[in-house]
Coordinates of C-alpha atoms in Angstrom, one line a residue:
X1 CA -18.8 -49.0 74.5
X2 CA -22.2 -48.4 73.0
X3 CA -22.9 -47.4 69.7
X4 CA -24.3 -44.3 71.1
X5 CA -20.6 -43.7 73.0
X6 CA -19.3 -44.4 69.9
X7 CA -21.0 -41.4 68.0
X8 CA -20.4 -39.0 70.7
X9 CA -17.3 -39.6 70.4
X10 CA -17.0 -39.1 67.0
X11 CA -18.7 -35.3 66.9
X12 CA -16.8 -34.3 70.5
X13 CA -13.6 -35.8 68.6
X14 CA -13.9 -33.7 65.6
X15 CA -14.8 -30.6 67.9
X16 CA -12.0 -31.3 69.3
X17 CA -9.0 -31.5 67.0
X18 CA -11.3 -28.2 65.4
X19 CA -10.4 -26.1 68.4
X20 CA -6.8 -27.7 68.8
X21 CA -6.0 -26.6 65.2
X22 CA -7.8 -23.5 65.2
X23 CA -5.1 -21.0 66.7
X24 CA -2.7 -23.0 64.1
X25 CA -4.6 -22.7 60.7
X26 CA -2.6 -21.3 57.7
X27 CA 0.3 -21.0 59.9
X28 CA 3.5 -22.6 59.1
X29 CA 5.1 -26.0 61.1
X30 CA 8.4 -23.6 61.8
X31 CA 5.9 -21.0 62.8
X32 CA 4.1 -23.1 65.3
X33 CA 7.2 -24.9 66.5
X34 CA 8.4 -20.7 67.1
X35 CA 5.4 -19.7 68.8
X36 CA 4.2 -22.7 70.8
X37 CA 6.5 -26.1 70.7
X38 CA 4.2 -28.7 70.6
X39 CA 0.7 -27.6 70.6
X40 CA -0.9 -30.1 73.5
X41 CA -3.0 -27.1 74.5
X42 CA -5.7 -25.7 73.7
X43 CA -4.8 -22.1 72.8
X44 CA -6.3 -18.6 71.9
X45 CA -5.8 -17.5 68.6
X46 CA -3.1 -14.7 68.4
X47 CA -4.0 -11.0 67.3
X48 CA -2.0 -11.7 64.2
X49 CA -4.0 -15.5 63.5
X50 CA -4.9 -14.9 59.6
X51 CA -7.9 -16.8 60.3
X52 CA -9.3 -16.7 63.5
X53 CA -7.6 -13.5 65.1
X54 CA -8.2 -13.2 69.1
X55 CA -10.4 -16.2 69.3
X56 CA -11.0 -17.7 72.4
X57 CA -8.9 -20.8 73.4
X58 CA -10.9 -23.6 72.5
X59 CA -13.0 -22.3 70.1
X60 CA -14.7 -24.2 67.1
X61 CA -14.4 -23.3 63.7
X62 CA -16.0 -23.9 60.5
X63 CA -15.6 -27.9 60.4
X64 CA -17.3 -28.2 63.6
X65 CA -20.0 -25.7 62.7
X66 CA -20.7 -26.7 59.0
X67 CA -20.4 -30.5 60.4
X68 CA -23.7 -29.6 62.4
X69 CA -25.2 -28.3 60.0
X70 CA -25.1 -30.7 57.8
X71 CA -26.0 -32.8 60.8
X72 CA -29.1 -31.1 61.1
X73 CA -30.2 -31.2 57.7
X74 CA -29.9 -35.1 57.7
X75 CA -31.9 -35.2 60.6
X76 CA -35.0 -33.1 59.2
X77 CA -34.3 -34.5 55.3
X78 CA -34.7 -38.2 57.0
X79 CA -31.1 -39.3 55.9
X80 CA -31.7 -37.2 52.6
X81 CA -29.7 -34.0 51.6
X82 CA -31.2 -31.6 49.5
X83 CA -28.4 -29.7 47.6
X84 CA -30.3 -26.5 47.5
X85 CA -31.3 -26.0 51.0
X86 CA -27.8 -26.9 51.9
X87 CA -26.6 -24.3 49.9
X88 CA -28.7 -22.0 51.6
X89 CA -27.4 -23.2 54.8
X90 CA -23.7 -22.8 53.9
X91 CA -24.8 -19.5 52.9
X92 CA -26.7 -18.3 55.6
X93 CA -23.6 -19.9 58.2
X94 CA -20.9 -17.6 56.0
X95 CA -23.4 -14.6 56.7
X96 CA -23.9 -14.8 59.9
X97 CA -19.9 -15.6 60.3
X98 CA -19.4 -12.3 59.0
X99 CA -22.2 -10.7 61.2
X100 CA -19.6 -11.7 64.4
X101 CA -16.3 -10.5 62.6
X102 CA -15.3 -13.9 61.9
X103 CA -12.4 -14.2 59.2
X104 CA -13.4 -18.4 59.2
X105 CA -15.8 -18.2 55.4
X106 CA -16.8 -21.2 53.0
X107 CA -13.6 -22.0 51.3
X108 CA -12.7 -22.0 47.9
X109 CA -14.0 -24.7 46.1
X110 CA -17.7 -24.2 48.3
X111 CA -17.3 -20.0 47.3
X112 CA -16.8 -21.1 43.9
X113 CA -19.8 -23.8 43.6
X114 CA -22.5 -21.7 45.5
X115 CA -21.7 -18.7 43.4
X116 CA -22.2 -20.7 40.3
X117 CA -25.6 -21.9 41.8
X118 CA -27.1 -18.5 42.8
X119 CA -25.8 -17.8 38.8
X120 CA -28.4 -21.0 37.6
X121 CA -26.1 -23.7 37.3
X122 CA -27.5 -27.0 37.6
X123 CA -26.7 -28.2 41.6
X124 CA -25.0 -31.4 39.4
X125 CA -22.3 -29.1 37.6
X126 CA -21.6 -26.6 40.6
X127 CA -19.2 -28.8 42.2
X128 CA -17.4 -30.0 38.5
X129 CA -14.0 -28.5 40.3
X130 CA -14.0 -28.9 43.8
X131 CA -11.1 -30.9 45.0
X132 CA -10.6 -29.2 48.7
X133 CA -11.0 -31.0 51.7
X134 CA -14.3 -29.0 52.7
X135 CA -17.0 -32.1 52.3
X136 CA -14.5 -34.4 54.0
X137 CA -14.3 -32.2 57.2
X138 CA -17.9 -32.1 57.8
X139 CA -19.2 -35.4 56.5
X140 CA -19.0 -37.6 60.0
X141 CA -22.4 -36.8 60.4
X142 CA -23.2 -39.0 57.4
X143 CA -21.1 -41.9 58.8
X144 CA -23.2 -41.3 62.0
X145 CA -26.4 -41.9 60.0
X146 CA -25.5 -44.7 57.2
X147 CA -24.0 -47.9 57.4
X148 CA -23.8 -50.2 54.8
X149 CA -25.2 -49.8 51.5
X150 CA -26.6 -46.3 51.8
X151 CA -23.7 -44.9 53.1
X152 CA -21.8 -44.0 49.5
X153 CA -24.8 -42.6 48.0
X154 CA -24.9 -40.5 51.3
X155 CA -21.4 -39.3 50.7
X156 CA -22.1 -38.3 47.3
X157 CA -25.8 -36.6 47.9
X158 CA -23.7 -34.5 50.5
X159 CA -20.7 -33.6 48.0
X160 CA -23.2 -33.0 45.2
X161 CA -23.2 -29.5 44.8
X162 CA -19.7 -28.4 46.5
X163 CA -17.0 -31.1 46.1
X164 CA -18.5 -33.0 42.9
X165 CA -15.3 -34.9 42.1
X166 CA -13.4 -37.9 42.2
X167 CA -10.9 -36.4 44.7
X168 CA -13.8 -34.6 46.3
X169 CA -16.2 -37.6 46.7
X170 CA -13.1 -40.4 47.5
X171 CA -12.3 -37.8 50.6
X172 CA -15.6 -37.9 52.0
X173 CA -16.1 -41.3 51.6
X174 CA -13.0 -42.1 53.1
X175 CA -13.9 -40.0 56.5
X176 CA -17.5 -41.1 56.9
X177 CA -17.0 -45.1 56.0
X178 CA -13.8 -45.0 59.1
X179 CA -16.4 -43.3 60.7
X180 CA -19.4 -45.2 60.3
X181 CA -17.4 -48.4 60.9
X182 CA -16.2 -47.4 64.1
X183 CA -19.7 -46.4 65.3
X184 CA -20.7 -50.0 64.1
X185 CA -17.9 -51.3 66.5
X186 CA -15.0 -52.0 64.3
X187 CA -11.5 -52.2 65.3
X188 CA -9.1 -49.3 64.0
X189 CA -7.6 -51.4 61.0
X190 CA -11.0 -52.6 59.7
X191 CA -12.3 -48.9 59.8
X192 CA -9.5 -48.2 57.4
X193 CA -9.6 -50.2 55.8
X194 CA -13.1 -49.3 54.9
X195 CA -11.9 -46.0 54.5
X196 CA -9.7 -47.2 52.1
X197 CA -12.1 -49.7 49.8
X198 CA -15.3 -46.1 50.0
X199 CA -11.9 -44.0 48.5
X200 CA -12.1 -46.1 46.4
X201 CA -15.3 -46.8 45.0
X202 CA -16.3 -43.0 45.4
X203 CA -13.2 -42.3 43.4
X204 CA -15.5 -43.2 40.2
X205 CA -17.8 -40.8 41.4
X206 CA -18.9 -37.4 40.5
X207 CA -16.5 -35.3 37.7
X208 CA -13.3 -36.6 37.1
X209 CA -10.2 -34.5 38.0
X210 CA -6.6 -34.4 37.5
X211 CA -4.9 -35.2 40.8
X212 CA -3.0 -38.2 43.2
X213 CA -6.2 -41.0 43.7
X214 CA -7.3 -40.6 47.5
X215 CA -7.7 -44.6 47.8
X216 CA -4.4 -45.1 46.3
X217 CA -2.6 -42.2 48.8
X218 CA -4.1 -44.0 51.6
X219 CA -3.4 -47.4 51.0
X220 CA 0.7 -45.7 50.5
X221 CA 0.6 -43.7 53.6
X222 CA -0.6 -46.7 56.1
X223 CA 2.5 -48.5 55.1
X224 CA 4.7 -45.5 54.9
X225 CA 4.2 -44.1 58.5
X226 CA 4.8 -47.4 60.0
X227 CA 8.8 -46.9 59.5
X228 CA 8.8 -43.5 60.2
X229 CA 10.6 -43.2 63.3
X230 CA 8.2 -40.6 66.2
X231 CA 10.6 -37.4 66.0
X232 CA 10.6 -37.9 61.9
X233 CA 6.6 -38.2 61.7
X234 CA 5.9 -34.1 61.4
X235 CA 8.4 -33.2 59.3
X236 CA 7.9 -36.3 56.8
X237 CA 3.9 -35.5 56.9
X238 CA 4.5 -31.6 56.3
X239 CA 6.7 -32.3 53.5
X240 CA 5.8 -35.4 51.7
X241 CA 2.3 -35.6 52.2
X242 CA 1.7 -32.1 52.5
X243 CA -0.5 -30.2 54.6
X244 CA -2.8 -28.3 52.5
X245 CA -6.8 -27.5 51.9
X246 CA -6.2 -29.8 48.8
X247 CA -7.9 -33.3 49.8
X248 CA -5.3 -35.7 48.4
X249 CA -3.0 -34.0 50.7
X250 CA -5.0 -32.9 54.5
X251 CA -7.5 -36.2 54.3
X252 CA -4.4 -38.2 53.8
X253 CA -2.3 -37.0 56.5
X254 CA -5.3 -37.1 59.0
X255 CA -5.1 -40.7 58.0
X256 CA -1.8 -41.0 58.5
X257 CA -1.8 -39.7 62.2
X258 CA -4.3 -42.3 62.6
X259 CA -2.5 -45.1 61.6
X260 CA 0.5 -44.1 63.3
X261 CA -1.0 -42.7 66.6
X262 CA -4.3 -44.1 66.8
X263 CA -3.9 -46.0 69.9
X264 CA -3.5 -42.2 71.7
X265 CA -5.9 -39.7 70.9
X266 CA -4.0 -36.9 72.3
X267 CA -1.3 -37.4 70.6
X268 CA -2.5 -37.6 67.4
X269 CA -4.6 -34.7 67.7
X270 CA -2.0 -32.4 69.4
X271 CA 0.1 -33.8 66.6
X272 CA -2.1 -32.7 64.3
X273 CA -2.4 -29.2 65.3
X274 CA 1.0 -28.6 65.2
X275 CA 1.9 -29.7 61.8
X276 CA 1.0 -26.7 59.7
X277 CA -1.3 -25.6 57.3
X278 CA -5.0 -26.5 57.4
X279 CA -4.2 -27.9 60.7
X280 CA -7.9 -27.6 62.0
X281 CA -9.0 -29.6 59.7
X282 CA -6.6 -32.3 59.7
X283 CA -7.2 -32.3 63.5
X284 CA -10.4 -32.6 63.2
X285 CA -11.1 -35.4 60.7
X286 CA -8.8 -37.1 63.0
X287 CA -10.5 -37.0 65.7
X288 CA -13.8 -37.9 64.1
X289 CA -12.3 -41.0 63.2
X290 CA -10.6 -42.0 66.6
X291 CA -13.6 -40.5 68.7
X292 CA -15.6 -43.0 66.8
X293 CA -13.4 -45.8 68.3
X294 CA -12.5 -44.8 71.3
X295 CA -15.5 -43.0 72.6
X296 CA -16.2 -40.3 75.0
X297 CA -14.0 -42.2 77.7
X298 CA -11.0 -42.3 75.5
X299 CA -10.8 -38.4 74.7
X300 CA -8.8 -36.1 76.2
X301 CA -11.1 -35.0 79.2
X302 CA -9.8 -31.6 80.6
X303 CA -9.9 -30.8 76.8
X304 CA -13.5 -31.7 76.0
X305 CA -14.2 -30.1 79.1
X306 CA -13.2 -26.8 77.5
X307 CA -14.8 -27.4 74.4
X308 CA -18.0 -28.3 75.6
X309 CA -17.9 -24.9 78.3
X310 CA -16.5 -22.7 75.8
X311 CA -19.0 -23.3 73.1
X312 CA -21.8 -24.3 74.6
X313 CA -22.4 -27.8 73.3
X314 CA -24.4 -30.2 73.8
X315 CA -24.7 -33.0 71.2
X316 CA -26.8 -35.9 72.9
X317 CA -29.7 -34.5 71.1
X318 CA -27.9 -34.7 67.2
X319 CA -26.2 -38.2 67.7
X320 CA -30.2 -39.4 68.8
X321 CA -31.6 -38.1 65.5
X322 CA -28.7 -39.4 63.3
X323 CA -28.6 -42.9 65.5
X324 CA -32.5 -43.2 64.6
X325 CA -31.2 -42.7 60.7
X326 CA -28.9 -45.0 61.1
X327 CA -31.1 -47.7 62.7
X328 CA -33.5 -47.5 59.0
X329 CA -30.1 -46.5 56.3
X330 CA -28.3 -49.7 56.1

């Protein structure tokens, strides 16, 4: 595989777990197991979807979208984020979500930050609280563009004004490092461990916070999962390591489902999607990661079929401008 391959992989990966969890979201693992068994579909949201009512099956959602964006502005910044025009962005994507009816707005901790910028907060203290999982689903791009030893300080630039936090910062850092070492070519354990040792290290970043240490959940969880038996893996995920927007619990689980079902991208994404919770979003930072080591020939191909169809995309043209980052940030 090329490292090209590689970094399709990685944004059609997290497209895709996006669209598998999307009718899912907020919705409880009883719930789906009611309404759908196993979710190894990709499905239309229901009338009665708290989130993302009467969407089309196989539609994106806001980790996909806001993953672009930030995509772009890394492209035209020349590896650089500039917190205020990214909160622009983020506010001009939740405007025009409303303008199509769309229930799918910046979640809490972004809400919370970009209201406190607009107010004239400093960009450095509008992110002092944000401990949700919101930089860590759309920070692959960064792991597409930085290797090495720009890659933390690209983690942090991104989280700067939302997700300003230990737990915040750790999150990211774990996504984008699996991802940026997978791009590079690693195996699946040296990508997490990379995840692992950027949790870490971006742990001591940003505003500290009271909650469970991302590096030190991860470094639990790879162990953990590995005596789970298959038919105990949901349940134990739902209700040990929980499945919610906080980041020390949906980051942690996506790594989980990696360690434990990383050699089949299907089944860790479809997995995924039927956990409950913030099930998009686990899904999708899963399949940044395994996209990202598997490539476009190891995902799921009558489901990226129906991605790609259903909303348009076409992403040869983003993984070129964050490959010719990458090629200068190391």
């Amino acid at each position: 595989m090329s490292t090209r391959d590689r970094a399709l992989g990685a944004l059609y990966g997290l497209a895709i777990g996006d669209a598998l969890g999307m009718p899912t979201q907020s919705l409880s693992r009883a719930e789906i197991a009611q309404r759908y068994g196993v979710v190894d579909r990709l499905l239309a949201g229901a009338p009665d979807q708290p989130i993302a009512p009467n969407m089309q099956a196989g539609t994106i959602t806001d980790d996909t979208e806001q993953a672009l964006l930030l995509a772009q502005l890394l492209v035209e910044g020349d590896g650089k984020v500039d917190p205020h025009r990214f909160a622009a962005a983020l506010q001009s994507w939740e405007q025009e979500m409303i303008r199509r009816g769309s229930l799918d707005l910046l979640g809490p901790s972004t809400k919370r930050a970009l209201d406190r910028l607009a107010s004239g907060e400093p960009a450095e203290q509008t992110g002092r609280d944000g401990t949700t999982n919101g930089a860590a689903m759309r920070v692959a791009p960064v792991g597409i563009a930085h290797s090495g030893e720009t890659l933390l300080d690209a983690v942090v630039e991104s989280c700067l004004v939302t997700h300003n936090t230990g737990l915040g910062i750790a999150a990211a850092a774990a996504v984008a490092a699996a991802v940026s070492a997978g791009v590079g070519g690693s195996d699946l354990p040296t990508a997490v461990a990379a995840a692992e040792r950027a949790a870490a290290e971006g742990g001591q970043r940003g505003h500290w916070v009271a909650g469970g240490g991302i590096a030190a959940r991860l470094r639990w969880v790879r162990g953990w999962v590995r005596e789970i038996a298959p038919d105990d893996l949901q349940p134990a995920l739902d209700e040990v390591v929980g499945t919610s927007v906080a980041a020390n619990e949906s980051v942690v689980a996506a790594f989980a489902l990696v360690e434990a079902l990383g050699t089949d991208v299907r089944a860790a994404l479809t997995t995924a999607a039927s956990l409950g919770g913030d099930t998009d979003t686990i899904a999708a930072i899963c399949g940044a990661v395994l996209g990202a080591q598997h490539g476009m020939a190891g995902l799921p191909g009558d489901l990226l079929e129906q991605v790609r169809r259903v909303n348009q995309l076409d992403l040869d043209a983003t993984v070129d401008g964050l490959l010719a980052l990458r090629s200068t940030n190391h």
